[in-house]
XYZ file of C-alpha atoms in Angstrom:
699
model
C 0.000 0.000 0.000
C 2.819 2.379 0.966
C 4.636 1.510 -2.278
C 1.529 2.293 -4.298
C 1.162 5.674 -2.570
C 4.787 6.547 -3.301
C 4.286 5.600 -6.938
C 1.263 7.877 -7.134
C 3.180 10.776 -5.551
C 6.171 10.283 -7.825
C 3.846 10.036 -10.788
C 2.203 13.321 -9.852
C 5.575 15.045 -9.467
C 6.738 13.615 -12.796
C 3.583 14.836 -14.517
C 4.054 18.285 -13.033
C 7.691 18.357 -14.144
C 6.717 17.285 -17.655
C 4.010 19.965 -17.663
C 6.481 22.621 -16.524
C 8.958 21.589 -19.210
C 6.217 21.707 -21.836
C 5.124 25.156 -20.650
C 8.711 26.409 -20.715
C 9.188 24.983 -24.207
C 6.007 26.682 -25.413
C 7.078 29.962 -23.808
C 10.502 29.735 -25.432
C 8.932 29.068 -28.820
C 6.711 32.119 -28.402
C 9.491 34.415 -27.145
C 12.504 33.174 -29.158
C 12.370 36.087 -31.603
C 12.422 38.579 -28.707
C 15.483 37.267 -26.850
C 17.873 39.298 -29.005
C 16.152 42.510 -27.879
C 17.746 42.013 -24.460
C 21.295 42.226 -25.855
C 21.712 45.997 -25.296
C 20.094 45.602 -21.865
C 22.834 43.166 -20.836
C 25.514 45.447 -22.298
C 23.996 48.304 -20.286
C 24.082 46.127 -17.152
C 27.818 45.577 -17.653
C 28.376 49.316 -18.129
C 26.323 50.083 -15.035
C 28.377 47.599 -13.012
C 31.582 49.373 -14.051
C 30.313 52.782 -12.939
C 28.886 51.357 -9.696
C 32.238 50.038 -8.457
C 33.845 52.144 -5.702
C 37.309 51.792 -7.291
C 38.719 51.476 -10.791
C 39.037 47.787 -11.718
C 42.440 46.350 -12.705
C 43.318 46.645 -16.377
C 43.469 42.864 -16.856
C 39.646 42.847 -16.679
C 39.639 44.256 -20.213
C 40.333 40.696 -21.370
C 37.219 39.255 -19.700
C 35.136 39.178 -22.912
C 37.759 36.953 -24.546
C 37.714 34.496 -21.638
C 33.912 34.443 -21.431
C 33.672 34.041 -25.218
C 35.872 30.948 -24.908
C 33.614 29.490 -22.230
C 30.509 30.318 -24.283
C 32.062 28.528 -27.269
C 32.776 25.409 -25.187
C 29.190 25.152 -23.886
C 27.526 25.972 -27.196
C 26.132 22.408 -27.454
C 25.512 21.729 -23.780
C 21.877 22.710 -23.606
C 19.849 25.855 -24.132
C 20.265 27.099 -20.556
C 24.069 27.041 -20.648
C 24.103 28.591 -24.121
C 21.947 31.513 -22.957
C 24.047 31.958 -19.811
C 27.224 32.020 -21.903
C 25.822 34.640 -24.266
C 24.493 36.742 -21.406
C 27.879 36.623 -19.685
C 29.596 37.643 -22.910
C 27.326 40.667 -23.368
C 27.787 41.710 -19.736
C 31.567 41.582 -19.995
C 31.513 43.408 -23.342
C 29.629 46.287 -21.702
C 31.974 46.307 -18.703
C 35.093 46.241 -20.893
C 33.727 48.960 -23.207
C 33.172 51.301 -20.254
C 36.591 50.493 -18.785
C 38.370 51.010 -22.106
C 36.574 54.310 -22.681
C 37.605 55.466 -19.208
C 41.254 54.523 -19.757
C 41.347 56.177 -23.180
C 40.035 59.424 -21.686
C 43.450 60.804 -20.808
C 42.789 63.766 -18.464
C 42.975 63.229 -14.721
C 40.787 65.346 -12.438
C 42.352 68.203 -10.477
C 43.072 66.878 -6.997
C 43.110 69.981 -4.781
C 42.325 73.706 -5.240
C 45.086 75.871 -6.696
C 45.519 79.458 -5.448
C 45.128 82.476 -7.708
C 47.782 82.551 -10.418
C 48.306 83.734 -13.983
C 47.717 81.158 -16.716
C 48.034 81.253 -20.488
C 45.444 79.315 -22.469
C 43.363 79.127 -25.618
C 39.622 79.778 -25.559
C 37.864 76.598 -26.691
C 34.255 77.636 -26.047
C 32.185 80.507 -24.674
C 28.706 80.212 -23.193
C 26.279 82.534 -21.448
C 24.989 81.940 -17.910
C 22.665 83.761 -15.513
C 25.658 85.321 -13.747
C 27.739 86.199 -16.816
C 29.748 83.936 -19.086
C 31.357 80.508 -18.969
C 34.745 80.056 -20.632
C 36.230 76.699 -21.541
C 40.020 76.949 -21.868
C 42.435 74.425 -23.329
C 46.244 74.109 -23.485
C 46.597 75.639 -20.021
C 50.125 76.804 -19.156
C 51.746 78.410 -16.127
C 55.097 80.145 -16.628
C 55.298 78.599 -20.100
C 54.895 75.047 -18.790
C 51.725 72.896 -19.112
C 49.827 72.733 -15.831
C 50.383 69.171 -14.670
C 47.655 69.344 -12.011
C 44.867 69.425 -14.610
C 46.265 66.416 -16.456
C 46.192 67.965 -19.914
C 42.441 68.529 -19.762
C 40.302 71.607 -20.278
C 39.162 73.955 -17.517
C 35.828 75.717 -17.182
C 35.936 79.215 -15.694
C 33.198 81.663 -14.751
C 33.524 85.252 -15.976
C 31.140 87.721 -14.365
C 31.924 90.847 -16.404
C 34.392 92.445 -18.752
C 35.159 91.823 -22.409
C 34.404 88.296 -23.578
C 37.281 86.746 -25.553
C 36.390 85.173 -28.894
C 36.706 81.438 -29.437
C 40.179 80.579 -30.700
C 41.917 83.517 -29.015
C 44.984 83.191 -26.785
C 44.476 84.734 -23.360
C 46.160 85.141 -20.014
C 43.900 84.849 -16.999
C 44.346 85.295 -13.310
C 42.162 82.604 -11.856
C 41.603 80.251 -8.961
C 41.250 76.605 -10.022
C 39.139 74.150 -8.052
C 38.201 70.494 -8.556
C 35.021 69.862 -10.522
C 32.263 70.048 -7.874
C 30.579 66.893 -6.592
C 26.838 66.267 -6.988
C 24.720 68.834 -5.176
C 22.813 66.057 -3.398
C 23.420 62.377 -2.706
C 22.297 60.478 -5.792
C 22.181 63.641 -7.892
C 23.693 64.282 -11.303
C 27.432 63.544 -11.122
C 29.109 66.547 -12.722
C 32.560 65.070 -12.163
C 31.839 61.922 -14.126
C 30.032 63.723 -16.967
C 32.757 66.343 -17.419
C 35.551 63.790 -17.098
C 34.371 62.232 -20.357
C 34.146 65.722 -21.883
C 37.812 66.285 -21.018
C 37.065 68.962 -18.384
C 39.202 68.422 -15.299
C 38.854 71.656 -13.285
C 36.562 74.600 -12.603
C 37.405 78.077 -11.404
C 36.741 81.797 -11.458
C 38.412 84.548 -13.495
C 39.721 87.569 -11.580
C 41.463 89.225 -14.532
C 41.664 88.466 -18.240
C 43.783 89.805 -21.077
C 43.607 88.823 -24.728
C 47.156 88.428 -26.049
C 46.231 87.139 -29.508
C 42.726 87.438 -30.974
C 43.505 84.387 -33.060
C 40.854 82.907 -35.230
C 38.202 80.386 -34.364
C 37.861 77.300 -36.560
C 35.806 78.095 -39.680
C 32.990 75.834 -38.553
C 32.760 77.568 -35.170
C 32.762 81.008 -36.812
C 30.015 79.920 -39.154
C 27.866 78.569 -36.278
C 28.399 81.725 -34.224
C 27.485 83.882 -37.215
C 24.362 81.824 -37.834
C 23.351 82.175 -34.172
C 23.782 85.959 -34.408
C 21.669 86.035 -37.583
C 18.876 84.048 -35.956
C 18.872 86.312 -32.888
C 18.741 89.429 -35.047
C 15.763 88.009 -36.963
C 13.778 86.562 -34.059
C 13.678 88.915 -31.086
C 13.321 88.117 -27.414
C 13.142 84.699 -25.739
C 11.905 83.133 -28.980
C 15.227 84.020 -30.611
C 17.159 82.219 -27.879
C 15.072 79.073 -28.368
C 15.448 79.360 -32.159
C 19.235 79.438 -31.680
C 18.975 76.345 -29.457
C 17.049 74.481 -32.161
C 19.288 75.692 -34.998
C 22.795 75.281 -33.565
C 22.228 73.546 -30.216
C 23.260 76.481 -27.989
C 20.869 76.667 -25.022
C 22.949 79.007 -22.874
C 20.922 82.082 -23.846
C 17.533 80.744 -22.739
C 16.303 82.726 -19.733
C 15.609 80.841 -16.503
C 11.903 81.895 -16.297
C 11.338 80.395 -19.753
C 13.184 77.218 -18.747
C 11.105 76.957 -15.571
C 7.834 77.375 -17.473
C 8.891 74.715 -19.981
C 9.907 72.435 -17.107
C 6.652 72.871 -15.180
C 4.573 72.261 -18.300
C 6.496 69.134 -19.336
C 7.893 70.714 -22.508
C 11.560 71.081 -21.583
C 12.509 68.221 -23.921
C 11.690 70.474 -26.885
C 14.541 72.840 -25.972
C 17.331 70.324 -26.624
C 17.954 68.815 -30.035
C 17.105 65.137 -29.731
C 15.324 62.337 -31.522
C 12.163 64.420 -31.918
C 13.947 67.186 -33.831
C 16.239 64.933 -35.859
C 13.270 62.733 -36.744
C 11.185 65.716 -37.829
C 14.043 67.027 -39.986
C 14.408 63.600 -41.600
C 10.666 63.300 -42.225
C 10.400 66.811 -43.688
C 13.386 66.384 -45.996
C 12.303 62.933 -47.123
C 8.757 64.092 -47.811
C 10.006 67.138 -49.744
C 12.420 65.095 -51.862
C 9.822 62.430 -52.651
C 7.228 65.029 -53.613
C 9.802 66.791 -55.767
C 10.693 63.562 -57.582
C 7.015 62.760 -58.086
C 6.653 65.966 -60.118
C 8.844 64.374 -62.803
C 6.878 61.365 -64.160
C 9.917 59.901 -65.911
C 11.700 59.594 -62.564
C 8.676 58.631 -60.505
C 7.796 55.718 -62.811
C 11.310 54.311 -63.188
C 12.918 54.856 -59.777
C 12.129 53.902 -56.218
C 11.713 57.462 -54.962
C 11.500 56.312 -51.346
C 14.972 54.769 -51.426
C 16.339 57.588 -53.541
C 15.155 60.129 -50.974
C 17.130 58.339 -48.250
C 20.486 59.711 -49.472
C 19.778 63.477 -49.352
C 17.863 62.896 -46.117
C 20.858 61.187 -44.521
C 23.201 63.945 -45.716
C 21.044 66.770 -44.355
C 20.398 64.958 -41.059
C 24.155 64.524 -40.609
C 24.734 68.197 -41.467
C 22.068 69.288 -38.981
C 23.619 67.088 -36.300
C 27.048 68.660 -36.841
C 25.527 72.155 -36.791
C 23.802 71.298 -33.524
C 27.136 70.750 -31.819
C 27.466 66.977 -32.274
C 27.161 66.234 -28.570
C 26.163 62.790 -27.280
C 22.341 63.243 -27.484
C 22.651 64.516 -31.053
C 24.991 61.662 -32.011
C 22.515 59.192 -30.522
C 19.605 60.691 -32.458
C 21.523 60.833 -35.747
C 22.606 57.218 -35.274
C 19.047 56.120 -34.570
C 17.815 57.958 -37.659
C 20.607 56.383 -39.695
C 19.521 52.905 -38.617
C 15.939 53.724 -39.648
C 17.084 54.988 -43.062
C 19.219 51.874 -43.527
C 16.171 49.724 -42.793
C 14.325 51.530 -45.596
C 17.183 50.820 -48.006
C 17.194 47.085 -47.254
C 13.392 46.779 -47.304
C 12.884 46.286 -43.582
C 10.257 47.841 -41.351
C 11.966 51.056 -40.185
C 10.586 51.521 -36.681
C 10.779 48.249 -34.768
C 12.171 47.241 -31.414
C 14.980 45.484 -33.271
C 15.963 48.806 -34.863
C 15.976 50.459 -31.444
C 18.060 47.597 -30.018
C 20.691 48.008 -32.743
C 20.863 51.768 -32.161
C 21.119 51.343 -28.384
C 23.843 48.709 -28.792
C 25.925 50.996 -31.012
C 25.440 54.065 -28.790
C 26.420 52.175 -25.635
C 29.553 50.734 -27.191
C 30.575 54.106 -28.628
C 29.744 56.213 -25.550
C 29.229 53.978 -22.495
C 28.816 56.990 -20.202
C 25.630 57.889 -22.121
C 23.860 55.227 -20.040
C 23.924 57.602 -17.050
C 22.605 60.568 -19.050
C 18.941 61.454 -18.383
C 18.475 62.298 -22.067
C 19.575 58.811 -23.141
C 17.306 57.159 -20.601
C 14.248 59.241 -21.426
C 14.573 59.147 -25.213
C 15.002 55.373 -25.403
C 12.267 54.818 -22.808
C 9.831 56.869 -24.884
C 10.746 55.200 -28.189
C 10.596 51.668 -26.762
C 7.244 52.309 -25.085
C 5.727 53.893 -28.210
C 6.811 51.083 -30.527
C 5.644 48.429 -28.054
C 2.280 50.166 -27.671
C 1.713 50.450 -31.410
C 2.752 46.814 -31.892
C -0.245 45.902 -29.795
C -2.850 48.360 -31.077
C -1.586 48.635 -34.666
C -3.629 45.693 -36.014
C -6.738 46.983 -34.242
C -6.310 50.477 -35.740
C -5.707 48.982 -39.194
C -8.928 47.011 -38.823
C -10.859 50.177 -38.009
C -9.394 51.956 -41.032
C -10.290 49.046 -43.300
C -13.823 48.740 -41.942
C -14.849 52.379 -41.791
C -12.587 54.063 -44.335
C -12.316 57.810 -44.037
C -15.253 58.233 -41.654
C -13.171 57.649 -38.527
C -9.876 58.977 -39.863
C -9.999 62.312 -37.954
C -10.913 60.510 -34.734
C -8.181 57.907 -35.262
C -5.584 60.623 -35.857
C -6.701 62.483 -32.716
C -6.729 59.293 -30.640
C -3.272 58.380 -31.929
C -1.930 61.790 -30.907
C -3.425 61.463 -27.431
C -2.059 57.927 -27.081
C 1.409 58.989 -28.239
C 1.503 61.825 -25.712
C 0.161 59.588 -22.941
C 2.588 56.708 -23.561
C 5.636 58.964 -23.934
C 4.742 60.904 -20.778
C 4.200 57.746 -18.718
C 7.415 56.174 -20.036
C 9.544 59.174 -19.123
C 7.785 60.026 -15.836
C 10.003 57.801 -13.611
C 13.151 59.417 -15.013
C 11.705 62.919 -14.675
C 10.783 62.195 -11.071
C 14.189 60.679 -10.270
C 16.441 63.230 -11.968
C 14.386 66.424 -11.695
C 12.222 65.669 -8.618
C 8.982 66.760 -10.233
C 6.239 65.548 -12.528
C 4.406 67.883 -14.891
C 0.783 67.045 -14.156
C -0.522 68.590 -17.378
C 2.368 67.417 -19.547
C 0.100 65.200 -21.636
C -2.163 68.127 -22.550
C 0.785 70.454 -23.162
C 2.561 67.963 -25.417
C -0.655 67.236 -27.274
C -0.618 70.875 -28.415
C 3.140 71.471 -28.512
C 4.178 68.507 -30.669
C 1.984 69.532 -33.653
C 3.178 73.125 -33.192
C 6.769 71.901 -33.301
C 6.209 69.505 -36.174
C 4.157 71.757 -38.452
C 5.554 75.254 -37.798
C 8.757 75.400 -35.750
C 10.864 72.632 -37.298
C 9.663 73.297 -40.886
C 10.748 76.910 -40.318
C 14.176 75.748 -39.098
C 14.587 73.424 -42.096
C 13.433 76.173 -44.485
C 15.968 78.552 -42.940
C 18.788 76.098 -43.626
C 17.603 75.407 -47.180
C 17.358 79.133 -48.010
C 20.659 79.984 -46.317
C 22.765 79.731 -49.525
C 20.434 82.239 -51.213
C 20.415 84.780 -48.376
C 16.697 84.262 -47.802
C 16.991 82.288 -44.575
C 15.284 85.047 -42.543
C 11.947 83.782 -43.880
C 12.501 80.396 -42.269
C 13.705 81.818 -38.953
C 10.697 84.142 -38.832
C 8.269 81.250 -39.356
C 10.018 79.281 -36.621
C 9.833 82.350 -34.368
C 6.054 82.553 -34.751
C 5.746 78.941 -33.648
C 8.200 79.401 -30.767
C 6.277 82.411 -29.454
C 3.195 80.207 -29.423
C 5.166 77.493 -27.630
C 6.345 79.936 -24.946
C 2.788 81.203 -24.438
C 1.514 77.623 -24.177
C 4.192 76.707 -21.626
C 3.443 79.794 -19.523
C -0.295 79.104 -19.591
C 0.053 75.441 -18.602
C 2.662 76.210 -15.934
C 0.242 78.702 -14.376
C -2.390 75.998 -13.766
C -2.794 75.044 -10.082
C -0.583 72.050 -9.300
C 1.049 72.092 -12.732
C 4.278 70.698 -11.293
C 4.089 68.051 -8.571
C 7.246 67.866 -6.441
C 8.615 64.353 -5.928
C 10.970 63.525 -3.089
C 14.220 61.825 -4.001
C 14.034 58.028 -4.141
C 16.734 55.408 -4.489
C 18.466 54.450 -7.701
C 17.633 50.810 -6.938
C 13.923 51.641 -7.109
C 14.438 53.310 -10.491
C 16.343 50.227 -11.660
C 13.393 47.999 -10.706
C 10.983 50.325 -12.542
C 13.193 50.185 -15.653
C 13.278 46.380 -15.449
C 9.490 46.295 -15.171
C 9.088 48.565 -18.192
C 11.536 46.599 -20.322
C 9.919 43.316 -19.312
C 6.482 44.588 -20.323
C 7.687 46.016 -23.648
C 10.176 43.418 -24.881
C 8.257 40.189 -24.270
C 5.100 38.822 -25.917
C 1.925 37.480 -24.376
C 1.199 36.648 -20.755
C 4.879 36.662 -19.809
C 4.588 40.448 -19.729
C 2.475 40.288 -16.570
C 5.544 39.256 -14.574
C 6.602 42.914 -14.926
C 4.333 43.565 -11.955
C 6.860 41.823 -9.677
C 9.746 44.311 -10.071
C 7.220 47.164 -10.203
C 5.793 46.086 -6.843
C 9.346 45.745 -5.541
C 10.114 49.319 -6.606
C 7.026 50.621 -4.840
C 8.022 48.667 -1.732
C 11.526 50.137 -1.773
C 10.183 53.680 -2.158
C 7.593 53.290 0.601
C 9.958 51.570 3.045
C 12.796 54.088 2.649
C 12.795 56.355 5.716
C 12.721 60.101 5.061
C 16.016 61.877 5.705
C 16.708 63.785 8.882
C 18.656 66.276 6.794
C 20.577 66.624 3.538
C 23.791 68.518 2.924
C 25.270 69.768 -0.329
C 27.199 72.514 -2.055
C 30.751 73.747 -1.592
C 29.786 75.430 1.716
C 28.040 72.299 3.030
C 24.556 73.828 3.173
C 22.170 71.857 5.386
C 18.482 71.291 4.581
C 16.148 70.006 7.305
C 12.638 68.951 6.189
C 9.512 69.525 8.250
C 6.315 67.500 8.321
C 4.367 70.364 6.717
C 6.528 70.273 3.552
C 8.637 73.308 4.431
C 12.419 72.877 4.270
C 14.659 74.983 6.504
C 18.118 75.899 5.183
C 21.215 76.497 7.276
C 24.466 77.773 5.765
C 23.004 79.101 2.488
C 20.334 81.475 1.239
C 17.027 79.886 0.130
C 17.549 81.093 -3.454
C 21.074 79.680 -3.824
C 21.695 76.754 -6.161
C 22.526 74.273 -3.345
C 19.405 75.290 -1.417
C 17.188 74.863 -4.475
C 18.721 71.463 -5.256
C 18.315 70.254 -1.677
C 14.769 71.583 -1.532
C 13.861 69.806 -4.766
C 15.262 66.512 -3.452
C 13.061 66.906 -0.364
C 9.960 67.870 -2.411
C 9.804 71.193 -0.585
C 6.706 73.299 -1.037
C 8.677 76.221 0.419
C 12.295 76.874 1.417
C 12.966 79.232 4.321
C 16.144 80.233 6.156
C 16.618 78.642 9.546
C 15.821 81.289 12.140
C 13.085 82.980 10.076
C 9.931 84.098 11.950
C 8.074 80.868 11.091
C 11.104 78.623 11.602
C 10.942 75.751 14.096
C 14.590 76.327 15.009
C 15.924 78.536 17.764
C 18.878 80.524 16.422
C 21.480 82.941 17.705
C 24.713 84.301 16.175
C 26.507 81.086 17.200
C 24.165 78.642 15.471
C 20.723 77.035 15.508
C 18.902 74.259 17.302
C 16.238 72.278 15.465
C 13.865 70.092 17.544
C 13.645 66.362 16.718
C 11.957 63.390 18.406
C 15.266 62.350 19.955
C 16.373 65.774 21.138
C 17.786 69.003 19.715
C 19.824 68.924 16.518
C 22.560 71.549 16.919
C 23.895 73.345 13.847
C 26.984 75.331 14.797
C 28.743 78.229 13.125
C 30.786 79.590 16.072
C 32.929 77.990 18.818
C 30.790 79.707 21.443
C 28.002 77.184 20.822
C 30.195 74.210 21.653
C 29.887 74.145 25.449
C 26.067 74.161 25.581
C 25.632 71.786 22.645
C 28.154 69.307 24.027
C 26.116 69.242 27.239
C 22.601 68.494 26.000
C 22.307 68.229 22.172
C 21.256 64.942 20.610
C 23.394 65.507 17.511
C 25.794 68.167 16.277
C 26.620 69.371 12.772
C 29.486 71.796 13.139
C 31.809 73.986 11.121
C 34.251 73.949 14.049
C 36.985 71.300 14.378
C 36.171 69.008 17.323
C 39.362 69.168 19.366
C 37.877 68.667 22.873
C 35.775 65.777 24.251
C 32.073 66.241 23.527
C 30.338 63.421 25.427
C 26.628 64.256 25.342
C 25.695 64.032 21.626
C 24.881 60.609 20.224
C 26.688 61.647 17.056
C 28.622 64.522 15.484
C 29.297 65.554 11.898
C 31.762 68.233 10.831
C 31.674 70.316 7.679
C 35.321 69.326 7.160
C 34.094 65.743 6.844
C 31.391 66.822 4.388
C 33.897 68.706 2.254
C 35.993 65.540 2.045
C 33.147 63.178 1.219
C 30.780 65.429 -0.714
C 27.023 65.633 -0.045
C 25.514 63.662 2.838
C 22.092 62.123 3.416
C 21.388 61.506 7.097
C 18.610 59.190 8.295
C 17.718 58.262 11.866
C 18.939 54.820 12.920
C 18.197 53.750 16.504
C 19.327 56.792 18.527
C 22.037 57.782 16.083
C 22.121 58.551 12.390
C 23.147 56.678 9.272
C 25.202 58.794 6.870
C 25.117 58.061 3.145
C 27.552 59.670 0.701
C 28.392 59.204 -2.965
C 32.149 59.270 -2.481
C 34.152 57.080 -4.908
C 37.699 58.186 -4.177
C 39.158 55.323 -6.191
C 37.799 56.477 -9.563
C 39.764 58.504 -12.091
C 37.173 61.282 -12.212
C 37.173 61.708 -8.427
C 39.896 63.575 -6.538
C 41.260 61.661 -3.533
C 40.145 62.449 -0.032
C 42.116 65.138 1.716
C 44.137 63.742 4.598
C 42.717 64.633 7.990
C 44.536 67.350 9.890
C 46.530 65.983 12.798
């Protein structure tokens, strides 16, 4: 009897196992054509692993792809599971090695410590406008006729508040203070050091005096771009002219902050930077114009494939526009993506598919691994992937409606498609907007629904017309048309931004939560069928991480170690900086502040005197010191101390202490309550080439 029962149990388990194997086989058969779409995801995972490491890996790790390729070759016939693991490992190591190689080939080394004011000779590589004046990028820096070894052969970026602005290409002498590239303003914020390391910028500073010793001559291409920008500004007046310059030559430095803020609050800031939207519109306009022009000649239209013929001038003009726009990483990415689409047309493939996007992402990541960390890269690919995946699912249904009802529903279908496009793109980019910019534009869908047609039918056609008429001296017509559309865009942004609750502040959440959200989105978009529902697992995990993360006790950031303490009513109190300063605004945004006030203001919860402030907490007073006179009282009864004074005497009462000297060594700090003390989180990676080493502690 017992033997019969065991046989029944084993039979049930065997049947279940056979059923599981059959289900897995059926799933594999359904999903086999989608597996390749995960290749750039695995490459991105390898790149992300490289940038996550606290120290630079040894150079021998560059050979890992070769070793893993050998293992993958050996197991190529050992079963599907091992084959997939071998290929996944190969793609991971390729991404890791690509990022490491790119880092090693980027020669400059970051400035380690500040250099006092001195005279330097240099060449002006670039000039940009800022709210406070101008920003100069200098190359070939020399001191006393010798290259400045401390900046490692890189470029330096200096602020110039007033005085004559030297032209690009000129040789100058400057009296300036050089400082290391600043760390992120908040923990988990945009890493300026890493981004500028790959741009070859190794130091920042301020100009005290400047003399042009040789006006020199800018490269012809730079002179031409600067002249074109001046022409556009003279044709299109006011803020619209600054945006027209941004869309024509990629220079956003002239756009006023109120206009930027309105575009940000209305969800339209993506229109200001040349990206896939603009490159795609240029390609579509040129291709449509060329095809219509060829159709006018029946002899050509009947004998030639005008669609393929139009690809060549389209590719040439898209490349020219990309170079005019400055050829930075987002532009390169967009031009590459457009090139892949045009190539698909030439070889008779469907242009816009997830496979096309995968190829473009693979090439971009291998060419510029650091692009993975760029918000523009993340948002543009998220939007494109989500849109293509959405239209893969509803495309057949829409085609059925068109076939059944002909032109009756065409206007409604076009309107519904526009709404769906705006909705999908907004939802796909919302997690990145919330993570990087700490806000969500509540009415972004409505704003984009009106702004995208305005951009596609007036602004970008005007820009393209301006370029086409440039050789004939009639380009002002095109810039003027674009200006009309841009004025409408600015008015739209201002109107939407003025709506109550137009911009919803979002408190900073962890990068791990964003990673889980990205995994959920990719899982839902890249797979077929019911397997997509498993995307709910990482999505639920992300929500759990966000909800379970305790709010910070305080954040610090900025070169002066400003301290932001949040209150339960949404007000953030600032110590060590003015509420309108850049560090205060960044810290307030990370805390989703509805208002930022100085500590000690009439409605402040803190008690302040000339020596410092005390902020009440559940565990006792938090003491923020600015003068040694506060030390005796705070050491007697404060729960915690954040001080700008070196702690040289015993201070027994506080459960913890934090000095601004420590914060200047480690960069921004996020403090959360843990038991009766605090847990301090920093973003310090002193073992990376783009990070200066920690200063030794004073003895």
